Every structure is written in structure tokens, then in C-alpha cells.
Amino acid sequence: MAASRATLPDGRWHFQHGPIDLVIGAEGEAAAVADAHAAAWQRFLPLLGELVAELPALRRPVGADCPVQGPVARRMWSACAPHRAVYLTPMAAVAGSVAQEVVACYDRPGIHRAWVNNGGDIALHLAPGAQVRVGLVADVGRFGIEEMAQAGVHGIATDGQFTVDAALPVRGIATSGWRGRSFSLGIADSVTVLARTAAEADACATLVANAVNIDDARIQRRPACDLKDDSDLGRLPVTAEVPPLGADAVRRALAAGLQEAWRLHDAGHLWAAALVCQGRLVVAQNARAAQPAPSLPAGPAALRVGSVFA
């Protein structure tokens, strides 16, 4: 399948090639924006081929030495390398790393702000004084895969929003969880992470989502390779189904995830994280406050990064 691009009704661009699906927005001087879009498309065209060429190495656990050569592949490895004490492959940072590569095309004079949304993993460019509001969507379980793809293109109503200002050390946002596009070892409906870069956010979201977990015989887990034969997780048991759990079980699972979020925060890997499990939300943020939010809508509550708004 060849790479494709199309403009959306609101002026954003949609780039798609195989599993890579980007929605891109930019604001600034018209000529600068047009040049940046053209540069982003030229950089996008070879990206999938570059990653496929190094895929065997990218599916192996991160070791002491970087085995890959491409700029996106090396970014994936670098984002995951600080966490190699646990089983983690560079694929944990692929979506964020791709978004980060493309958003670099907008870091030029005349661009006020830009964002690249790769299926919910977002890379930002913010000139001094700029800011973006990012929408969060609850209960993404009500959407199928195709509907979620269309939501990324056309936009959907959000259940909440937060603002990222240029003064913050945040240029990346990523979400992970057992209900998402990738496998998870934990039971979080979602974990959304804000970090310095999209690649770092992607890796940290994976780690925190894996940590939102408890032992419960009712939780169905299966070897990742049984669910997807080319999974980078091999025979690691990943979460396949989570039944309704009691309030104490959910609290313990979130507490375990929150502990991991604070560990990553204190090590300088993330700025903030929002953890959701079965209608309960806890937040780790730079002010060192973790607090339960008001109850989310009934049913499986998945907090997902949506489109970037004004």
C-alpha cells in the first residue's frame, strides 16, 4: 500500500501509510506552514520502509548497545534504554517516535504551533507563548477500530481537556492500556503520560500501564504471540479480558501504577500521568498531588488522547 495524504475540512492534514496514521495541524505564516507541510510529507514517505528494514532488531528487548541505525529507530531505542531492567523493546516507543520525527519539520521560523497525532500519541511544536488544549475521551470501548480511525480524522466530542503551554517542559503525550491498540501486561483502561518528548511519553505510558495490575484469577491473560504471531512481546502473558472488579482491587491496581508513575517522574522521565481503571482516575502531576477524580461515565472507562483543539 502506497502512502497517501489528504487535507481535512478544518485545514489539518491526514498522512497514512500502512499502520502509520497521522493527523497534523499547524498554525503560523501561510508560506511557512505550506513549506513545513511539504517537508513533513517528504520525511513521511520513507518512514515505514526505514522501520521495516530494522524491524527484527526493534522487536528484541533493549540491551546495553544500540543495534539500529535509522534516526527514528534510534530514538525508539533511546527512549526505552533507561528502562532496560524490565522487558521492553523499542516498539514501546514507535508511535511517539514517528510523531516526533514528523513534528520536527515544523520547528522553523513562522510556525506558531504544530502537532502530529499518531493514533493518540502526540508530538508538539510550540513557539514561545503558544499553547494547545488536548481533548480526553472517556469510554473509548464503545468505538471499533475503524470508528477510532475515523474519529482521529474527523474529531469526536471530548469528555475533558487539558492545556499544554510552551513554558512547560512537555512536548509529548501518549496513552497506553489493555483496551488500546497495543498489548499491555496490566489492567489499566488507559494511562496518559505527558513528557518532554513523544518518544519518552510513549515508553513511559507503556511502563505505567503495565504496572496498573493485580493478581486475580478472573483476569484473562494469554501469551502475546498467541494473539498476534509477530508480537514483540513473545510469550509474555498479556491482558485479554478484565471483568468488573471490586473497589478495593481497583484501588490496589491504581496504587501500584501510581507508584511506578512517581518513580518515573522522580527520575525525570515524565511530567504528569493520568491513570484510569474501571471508572476511577488518579493523577500524578508535578505538584506531587495524586487525587481521585469524580466518577467517570458508567461502564469500562478508557481515557484516550483525542484530537488537539484550539
mmCIF file of C-alpha atoms in Angstrom:
data_model
loop_
_atom_site.group_PDB
_atom_site.id
_atom_site.type_symbol
_atom_site.label_atom_id
_atom_site.label_comp_id
_atom_site.label_asym_id
_atom_site.label_seq_id
_atom_site.Cartn_x
_atom_site.Cartn_y
_atom_site.Cartn_z
ATOM 1 C CA MET A 1 0.000 0.000 0.000
ATOM 2 C CA ALA A 2 1.367 3.381 -1.007
ATOM 3 C CA ALA A 3 1.494 6.362 1.329
ATOM 4 C CA SER A 4 -1.439 8.749 0.981
ATOM 5 C CA ARG A 5 -2.289 12.243 2.154
ATOM 6 C CA ALA A 6 -5.398 14.386 2.192
ATOM 7 C CA THR A 7 -6.467 17.720 3.592
ATOM 8 C CA LEU A 8 -9.274 17.702 6.124
ATOM 9 C CA PRO A 9 -12.155 20.199 6.189
ATOM 10 C CA ASP A 10 -10.588 22.203 9.013
ATOM 11 C CA GLY A 11 -7.232 22.527 7.246
ATOM 12 C CA ARG A 12 -5.385 19.722 9.018
ATOM 13 C CA TRP A 13 -3.549 17.062 7.018
ATOM 14 C CA HIS A 14 -4.034 13.298 7.172
ATOM 15 C CA PHE A 15 -0.985 11.185 6.298
ATOM 16 C CA GLN A 16 -1.400 7.402 6.145
ATOM 17 C CA HIS A 17 0.937 4.544 5.242
ATOM 18 C CA GLY A 18 0.248 1.015 6.484
ATOM 19 C CA PRO A 19 -0.105 1.158 10.285
ATOM 20 C CA ILE A 20 1.123 4.769 10.486
ATOM 21 C CA ASP A 21 -1.841 7.151 10.626
ATOM 22 C CA LEU A 22 -1.093 10.816 11.329
ATOM 23 C CA VAL A 23 -3.333 13.832 11.759
ATOM 24 C CA ILE A 24 -1.281 17.025 11.537
ATOM 25 C CA GLY A 25 -2.153 20.601 12.361
ATOM 26 C CA ALA A 26 -0.055 23.734 12.123
ATOM 27 C CA GLU A 27 -0.575 27.465 12.522
ATOM 28 C CA GLY A 28 1.579 30.406 11.557
ATOM 29 C CA GLU A 29 2.567 32.355 8.474
ATOM 30 C CA ALA A 30 0.894 30.807 5.437
ATOM 31 C CA ALA A 31 4.093 30.313 3.437
ATOM 32 C CA ALA A 32 5.936 28.794 6.394
ATOM 33 C CA VAL A 33 3.055 26.419 7.125
ATOM 34 C CA ALA A 34 2.863 25.327 3.489
ATOM 35 C CA ASP A 35 6.619 24.700 3.338
ATOM 36 C CA ALA A 36 6.501 22.757 6.603
ATOM 37 C CA HIS A 37 3.648 20.554 5.364
ATOM 38 C CA ALA A 38 5.626 19.811 2.204
ATOM 39 C CA ALA A 39 8.735 18.949 4.222
ATOM 40 C CA ALA A 40 6.689 16.746 6.562
ATOM 41 C CA TRP A 41 5.284 14.803 3.613
ATOM 42 C CA GLN A 42 8.746 14.233 2.140
ATOM 43 C CA ARG A 43 10.004 12.986 5.506
ATOM 44 C CA PHE A 44 6.937 10.806 5.976
ATOM 45 C CA LEU A 45 7.278 8.946 2.673
ATOM 46 C CA PRO A 46 10.278 6.738 3.591
ATOM 47 C CA LEU A 47 9.470 6.297 7.305
ATOM 48 C CA LEU A 48 7.664 2.965 7.135
ATOM 49 C CA GLY A 49 10.357 1.439 4.933
ATOM 50 C CA GLU A 50 13.078 2.613 7.318
ATOM 51 C CA LEU A 51 11.371 0.946 10.261
ATOM 52 C CA VAL A 52 10.558 -2.279 8.438
ATOM 53 C CA ALA A 53 14.217 -2.621 7.419
ATOM 54 C CA GLU A 54 15.230 -2.745 11.101
ATOM 55 C CA LEU A 55 12.147 -4.468 12.479
ATOM 56 C CA PRO A 56 13.871 -7.655 13.754
ATOM 57 C CA ALA A 57 16.193 -5.597 15.966
ATOM 58 C CA LEU A 58 13.356 -3.321 17.082
ATOM 59 C CA ARG A 59 11.378 -6.334 18.299
ATOM 60 C CA ARG A 60 14.164 -7.524 20.590
ATOM 61 C CA PRO A 61 14.447 -6.347 24.214
ATOM 62 C CA VAL A 62 16.575 -3.255 24.723
ATOM 63 C CA GLY A 63 20.146 -4.112 25.623
ATOM 64 C CA ALA A 64 23.279 -2.199 26.547
ATOM 65 C CA ASP A 65 24.235 -1.349 22.968
ATOM 66 C CA CYS A 66 22.035 0.244 20.318
ATOM 67 C CA PRO A 67 21.700 -2.171 17.374
ATOM 68 C CA VAL A 68 19.812 0.124 14.961
ATOM 69 C CA GLN A 69 20.884 2.898 12.601
ATOM 70 C CA GLY A 70 17.861 4.914 11.414
ATOM 71 C CA PRO A 71 17.009 8.154 13.249
ATOM 72 C CA VAL A 72 13.511 7.036 14.273
ATOM 73 C CA ALA A 73 14.718 3.563 15.246
ATOM 74 C CA ARG A 74 17.498 5.076 17.364
ATOM 75 C CA ARG A 75 15.015 7.430 19.008
ATOM 76 C CA MET A 76 12.818 4.443 19.875
ATOM 77 C CA TRP A 77 15.786 2.637 21.393
ATOM 78 C CA SER A 78 16.964 5.716 23.326
ATOM 79 C CA ALA A 79 13.501 6.295 24.823
ATOM 80 C CA CYS A 80 13.367 2.705 26.085
ATOM 81 C CA ALA A 81 17.036 2.193 27.059
ATOM 82 C CA PRO A 82 16.747 3.792 30.541
ATOM 83 C CA HIS A 83 14.147 1.138 31.390
ATOM 84 C CA ARG A 84 16.000 -1.958 30.179
ATOM 85 C CA ALA A 85 15.905 -3.513 33.661
ATOM 86 C CA VAL A 86 12.419 -4.729 32.682
ATOM 87 C CA TYR A 87 11.346 -6.462 29.472
ATOM 88 C CA LEU A 88 10.868 -3.634 26.999
ATOM 89 C CA THR A 89 11.505 -3.454 23.273
ATOM 90 C CA PRO A 90 11.941 -0.260 21.242
ATOM 91 C CA MET A 91 8.496 -0.915 19.778
ATOM 92 C CA ALA A 92 7.102 0.529 23.022
ATOM 93 C CA ALA A 93 8.038 3.967 21.666
ATOM 94 C CA VAL A 94 7.311 3.566 17.953
ATOM 95 C CA ALA A 95 4.190 5.741 17.620
ATOM 96 C CA GLY A 96 5.601 8.604 19.646
ATOM 97 C CA SER A 97 8.950 8.432 17.869
ATOM 98 C CA VAL A 98 7.312 8.668 14.445
ATOM 99 C CA ALA A 99 5.199 11.649 15.535
ATOM 100 C CA GLN A 100 8.288 13.322 16.953
ATOM 101 C CA GLU A 101 10.216 12.848 13.699
ATOM 102 C CA VAL A 102 7.479 14.469 11.650
ATOM 103 C CA VAL A 103 6.782 17.379 14.010
ATOM 104 C CA ALA A 104 10.443 18.413 13.705
ATOM 105 C CA CYS A 105 9.597 19.627 10.193
ATOM 106 C CA TYR A 106 7.519 22.402 11.783
ATOM 107 C CA ASP A 107 10.274 23.721 14.046
ATOM 108 C CA ARG A 108 11.066 26.703 11.836
ATOM 109 C CA PRO A 109 10.512 30.469 11.776
ATOM 110 C CA GLY A 110 6.935 31.447 11.050
ATOM 111 C CA ILE A 111 5.326 28.419 12.726
ATOM 112 C CA HIS A 112 3.446 29.398 15.899
ATOM 113 C CA ARG A 113 2.416 25.886 16.892
ATOM 114 C CA ALA A 114 2.039 22.435 15.358
ATOM 115 C CA TRP A 115 1.018 18.966 16.424
ATOM 116 C CA VAL A 116 1.296 15.473 14.995
ATOM 117 C CA ASN A 117 -1.241 12.987 16.349
ATOM 118 C CA ASN A 118 -0.243 9.379 15.622
ATOM 119 C CA GLY A 119 -3.263 7.385 16.782
ATOM 120 C CA GLY A 120 -3.369 9.223 20.120
ATOM 121 C CA ASP A 121 0.377 9.641 20.649
ATOM 122 C CA ILE A 122 1.070 13.322 20.067
ATOM 123 C CA ALA A 123 4.211 15.344 19.391
ATOM 124 C CA LEU A 124 4.056 19.116 19.788
ATOM 125 C CA HIS A 125 5.904 22.136 18.468
ATOM 126 C CA LEU A 126 5.144 25.280 20.463
ATOM 127 C CA ALA A 127 6.766 28.634 19.840
ATOM 128 C CA PRO A 128 7.172 30.911 22.893
ATOM 129 C CA GLY A 129 3.756 31.973 24.152
ATOM 130 C CA ALA A 130 1.874 29.232 22.298
ATOM 131 C CA GLN A 131 -0.359 26.604 23.893
ATOM 132 C CA VAL A 132 -2.697 23.787 22.888
ATOM 133 C CA ARG A 133 -5.691 22.154 24.516
ATOM 134 C CA VAL A 134 -5.768 18.374 24.287
ATOM 135 C CA GLY A 135 -9.075 16.530 24.487
ATOM 136 C CA LEU A 136 -9.592 13.374 26.523
ATOM 137 C CA VAL A 137 -12.304 10.888 25.575
ATOM 138 C CA ALA A 138 -13.902 8.567 28.132
ATOM 139 C CA ASP A 139 -15.198 5.073 27.294
ATOM 140 C CA VAL A 140 -13.379 4.534 24.036
ATOM 141 C CA GLY A 141 -14.504 0.902 24.311
ATOM 142 C CA ARG A 142 -17.711 1.953 22.592
ATOM 143 C CA PHE A 143 -15.742 2.562 19.389
ATOM 144 C CA GLY A 144 -14.470 -0.087 16.995
ATOM 145 C CA ILE A 145 -11.052 0.125 15.324
ATOM 146 C CA GLU A 146 -12.423 1.695 12.151
ATOM 147 C CA GLU A 147 -14.525 4.161 14.127
ATOM 148 C CA MET A 148 -11.484 5.189 16.165
ATOM 149 C CA ALA A 149 -9.510 5.806 12.973
ATOM 150 C CA GLN A 150 -12.310 7.981 11.649
ATOM 151 C CA ALA A 151 -12.534 9.797 14.986
ATOM 152 C CA GLY A 152 -8.871 10.738 14.677
ATOM 153 C CA VAL A 153 -9.586 12.264 11.278
ATOM 154 C CA HIS A 154 -12.973 13.884 11.795
ATOM 155 C CA GLY A 155 -12.900 14.542 15.531
ATOM 156 C CA ILE A 156 -15.325 13.486 18.268
ATOM 157 C CA ALA A 157 -16.802 15.125 21.328
ATOM 158 C CA THR A 158 -14.425 15.131 24.277
ATOM 159 C CA ASP A 159 -15.167 14.463 27.940
ATOM 160 C CA GLY A 160 -12.403 16.674 29.273
ATOM 161 C CA GLN A 161 -9.453 18.788 28.193
ATOM 162 C CA PHE A 162 -6.116 19.980 29.482
ATOM 163 C CA THR A 163 -3.761 22.702 28.288
ATOM 164 C CA VAL A 164 -0.087 22.389 27.409
ATOM 165 C CA ASP A 165 1.712 25.718 27.438
ATOM 166 C CA ALA A 166 5.046 26.410 25.741
ATOM 167 C CA ALA A 167 6.567 27.235 29.120
ATOM 168 C CA LEU A 168 6.017 23.654 30.313
ATOM 169 C CA PRO A 169 8.710 21.028 29.643
ATOM 170 C CA VAL A 170 6.133 18.956 27.745
ATOM 171 C CA ARG A 171 6.254 18.257 24.016
ATOM 172 C CA GLY A 172 4.886 14.720 24.011
ATOM 173 C CA ILE A 173 1.670 12.994 25.076
ATOM 174 C CA ALA A 174 0.970 9.265 24.857
ATOM 175 C CA THR A 175 -1.636 6.774 26.028
ATOM 176 C CA SER A 176 -1.415 3.051 26.728
ATOM 177 C CA GLY A 177 -3.716 0.439 28.256
ATOM 178 C CA TRP A 178 -5.110 -3.025 27.765
ATOM 179 C CA ARG A 179 -8.001 -1.676 25.681
ATOM 180 C CA GLY A 180 -5.697 0.170 23.313
ATOM 181 C CA ARG A 181 -4.003 -0.639 20.008
ATOM 182 C CA SER A 182 -1.093 -2.494 21.630
ATOM 183 C CA PHE A 183 -0.918 -5.247 24.211
ATOM 184 C CA SER A 184 -0.476 -4.475 27.905
ATOM 185 C CA LEU A 185 0.633 -6.527 30.891
ATOM 186 C CA GLY A 186 -1.677 -4.559 33.183
ATOM 187 C CA ILE A 187 -5.373 -3.826 33.562
ATOM 188 C CA ALA A 188 -5.482 -0.036 33.119
ATOM 189 C CA ASP A 189 -8.186 1.061 30.740
ATOM 190 C CA SER A 190 -5.700 3.770 29.929
ATOM 191 C CA VAL A 191 -2.664 5.659 31.132
ATOM 192 C CA THR A 192 -1.980 9.057 29.579
ATOM 193 C CA VAL A 193 1.514 10.492 30.064
ATOM 194 C CA LEU A 194 2.932 13.969 29.451
ATOM 195 C CA ALA A 195 6.700 14.089 28.925
ATOM 196 C CA ARG A 196 9.486 16.085 27.312
ATOM 197 C CA THR A 197 9.174 14.178 24.049
ATOM 198 C CA ALA A 198 6.579 11.987 22.398
ATOM 199 C CA ALA A 199 9.002 9.047 22.343
ATOM 200 C CA GLU A 200 9.606 9.286 26.096
ATOM 201 C CA ALA A 201 5.883 9.688 26.762
ATOM 202 C CA ASP A 202 5.162 6.573 24.692
ATOM 203 C CA ALA A 203 7.670 4.413 26.571
ATOM 204 C CA CYS A 204 6.548 5.692 29.982
ATOM 205 C CA ALA A 205 2.856 5.179 29.201
ATOM 206 C CA THR A 206 3.635 1.541 28.444
ATOM 207 C CA LEU A 207 5.503 1.080 31.725
ATOM 208 C CA VAL A 208 2.867 2.731 33.889
ATOM 209 C CA ALA A 209 0.017 0.865 32.171
ATOM 210 C CA ASN A 210 1.846 -2.419 32.767
ATOM 211 C CA ALA A 211 2.160 -1.531 36.444
ATOM 212 C CA VAL A 212 -1.580 -0.933 36.957
ATOM 213 C CA ASN A 213 -2.129 -4.542 37.889
ATOM 214 C CA ILE A 214 -3.225 -7.108 40.456
ATOM 215 C CA ASP A 215 -3.290 -10.892 40.695
ATOM 216 C CA ASP A 216 -6.838 -12.087 40.103
ATOM 217 C CA ALA A 217 -7.760 -15.433 38.551
ATOM 218 C CA ARG A 218 -10.704 -13.827 36.764
ATOM 219 C CA ILE A 219 -8.434 -11.636 34.628
ATOM 220 C CA GLN A 220 -7.769 -13.422 31.338
ATOM 221 C CA ARG A 221 -4.160 -13.351 30.169
ATOM 222 C CA ARG A 222 -2.709 -15.043 27.116
ATOM 223 C CA PRO A 223 0.754 -15.239 25.559
ATOM 224 C CA ALA A 224 1.151 -12.255 23.256
ATOM 225 C CA CYS A 225 2.280 -14.457 20.363
ATOM 226 C CA ASP A 226 -0.995 -16.422 20.578
ATOM 227 C CA LEU A 227 -2.912 -13.210 19.934
ATOM 228 C CA LYS A 228 -0.508 -11.836 17.317
ATOM 229 C CA ASP A 229 2.139 -14.145 15.927
ATOM 230 C CA ASP A 230 4.695 -11.394 15.284
ATOM 231 C CA SER A 231 4.282 -9.621 18.629
ATOM 232 C CA ASP A 232 7.483 -8.214 20.097
ATOM 233 C CA LEU A 233 6.310 -9.489 23.495
ATOM 234 C CA GLY A 234 6.725 -13.147 22.539
ATOM 235 C CA ARG A 235 5.217 -15.477 25.123
ATOM 236 C CA LEU A 236 4.757 -12.832 27.800
ATOM 237 C CA PRO A 237 1.199 -13.069 29.179
ATOM 238 C CA VAL A 238 -0.777 -10.002 28.137
ATOM 239 C CA THR A 239 -4.210 -8.925 29.279
ATOM 240 C CA ALA A 240 -7.026 -10.237 27.101
ATOM 241 C CA GLU A 241 -10.100 -9.543 29.237
ATOM 242 C CA VAL A 242 -10.792 -7.828 32.557
ATOM 243 C CA PRO A 243 -14.069 -8.476 34.389
ATOM 244 C CA PRO A 244 -15.686 -5.937 36.715
ATOM 245 C CA LEU A 245 -13.534 -5.765 39.825
ATOM 246 C CA GLY A 246 -14.298 -4.637 43.352
ATOM 247 C CA ALA A 247 -13.406 -1.163 44.542
ATOM 248 C CA ASP A 248 -10.515 -2.440 46.675
ATOM 249 C CA ALA A 249 -8.984 -4.360 43.753
ATOM 250 C CA VAL A 250 -9.185 -1.298 41.512
ATOM 251 C CA ARG A 251 -7.665 0.866 44.237
ATOM 252 C CA ARG A 252 -4.729 -1.527 44.672
ATOM 253 C CA ALA A 253 -4.121 -1.739 40.930
ATOM 254 C CA LEU A 254 -4.128 2.047 40.580
ATOM 255 C CA ALA A 255 -1.866 2.424 43.617
ATOM 256 C CA ALA A 256 0.697 0.125 42.006
ATOM 257 C CA GLY A 257 0.556 2.115 38.781
ATOM 258 C CA LEU A 258 0.773 5.414 40.613
ATOM 259 C CA GLN A 259 3.909 4.227 42.408
ATOM 260 C CA GLU A 260 5.522 3.498 39.039
ATOM 261 C CA ALA A 261 4.386 6.875 37.670
ATOM 262 C CA TRP A 262 6.041 8.689 40.580
ATOM 263 C CA ARG A 263 9.211 6.638 40.164
ATOM 264 C CA LEU A 264 9.435 7.692 36.524
ATOM 265 C CA HIS A 265 8.548 11.272 37.434
ATOM 266 C CA ASP A 266 11.242 11.493 40.096
ATOM 267 C CA ALA A 267 13.797 10.047 37.658
ATOM 268 C CA GLY A 268 12.920 12.823 35.195
ATOM 269 C CA HIS A 269 11.237 10.649 32.582
ATOM 270 C CA LEU A 270 7.692 12.066 32.761
ATOM 271 C CA TRP A 271 5.974 15.284 33.804
ATOM 272 C CA ALA A 272 2.494 14.025 34.647
ATOM 273 C CA ALA A 273 0.290 10.970 34.231
ATOM 274 C CA ALA A 274 -3.429 10.172 34.402
ATOM 275 C CA LEU A 275 -4.355 6.572 35.228
ATOM 276 C CA VAL A 276 -7.828 5.132 34.632
ATOM 277 C CA CYS A 277 -9.230 1.785 35.724
ATOM 278 C CA GLN A 278 -12.916 0.854 35.777
ATOM 279 C CA GLY A 279 -14.337 4.299 36.284
ATOM 280 C CA ARG A 280 -11.710 5.589 38.705
ATOM 281 C CA LEU A 281 -8.999 8.089 37.849
ATOM 282 C CA VAL A 282 -5.843 9.058 39.734
ATOM 283 C CA VAL A 283 -3.377 11.698 38.623
ATOM 284 C CA ALA A 284 0.341 12.111 39.226
ATOM 285 C CA GLN A 285 1.366 15.662 38.433
ATOM 286 C CA ASN A 286 4.347 17.884 39.038
ATOM 287 C CA ALA A 287 2.858 19.426 42.185
ATOM 288 C CA ARG A 288 3.078 15.933 43.690
ATOM 289 C CA ALA A 289 -0.663 15.648 44.187
ATOM 290 C CA ALA A 290 -2.475 12.401 43.460
ATOM 291 C CA GLN A 291 -6.194 12.619 43.818
ATOM 292 C CA PRO A 292 -9.277 10.673 42.777
ATOM 293 C CA ALA A 293 -11.299 12.496 40.172
ATOM 294 C CA PRO A 294 -15.094 12.497 40.039
ATOM 295 C CA SER A 295 -16.510 9.213 38.787
ATOM 296 C CA LEU A 296 -16.256 8.698 35.054
ATOM 297 C CA PRO A 297 -19.234 7.579 32.959
ATOM 298 C CA ALA A 298 -20.587 4.137 33.774
ATOM 299 C CA GLY A 299 -19.041 1.165 32.008
ATOM 300 C CA PRO A 300 -15.426 0.491 31.016
ATOM 301 C CA ALA A 301 -13.812 3.915 31.197
ATOM 302 C CA ALA A 302 -10.897 4.469 28.857
ATOM 303 C CA LEU A 303 -9.233 7.862 28.929
ATOM 304 C CA ARG A 304 -7.769 8.360 25.472
ATOM 305 C CA VAL A 305 -5.935 11.240 23.943
ATOM 306 C CA GLY A 306 -8.126 12.782 21.295
ATOM 307 C CA SER A 307 -7.568 15.495 18.771
ATOM 308 C CA VAL A 308 -5.755 18.702 19.630
ATOM 309 C CA PHE A 309 -8.072 21.679 19.722
ATOM 310 C CA ALA A 310 -7.647 25.431 19.815
#
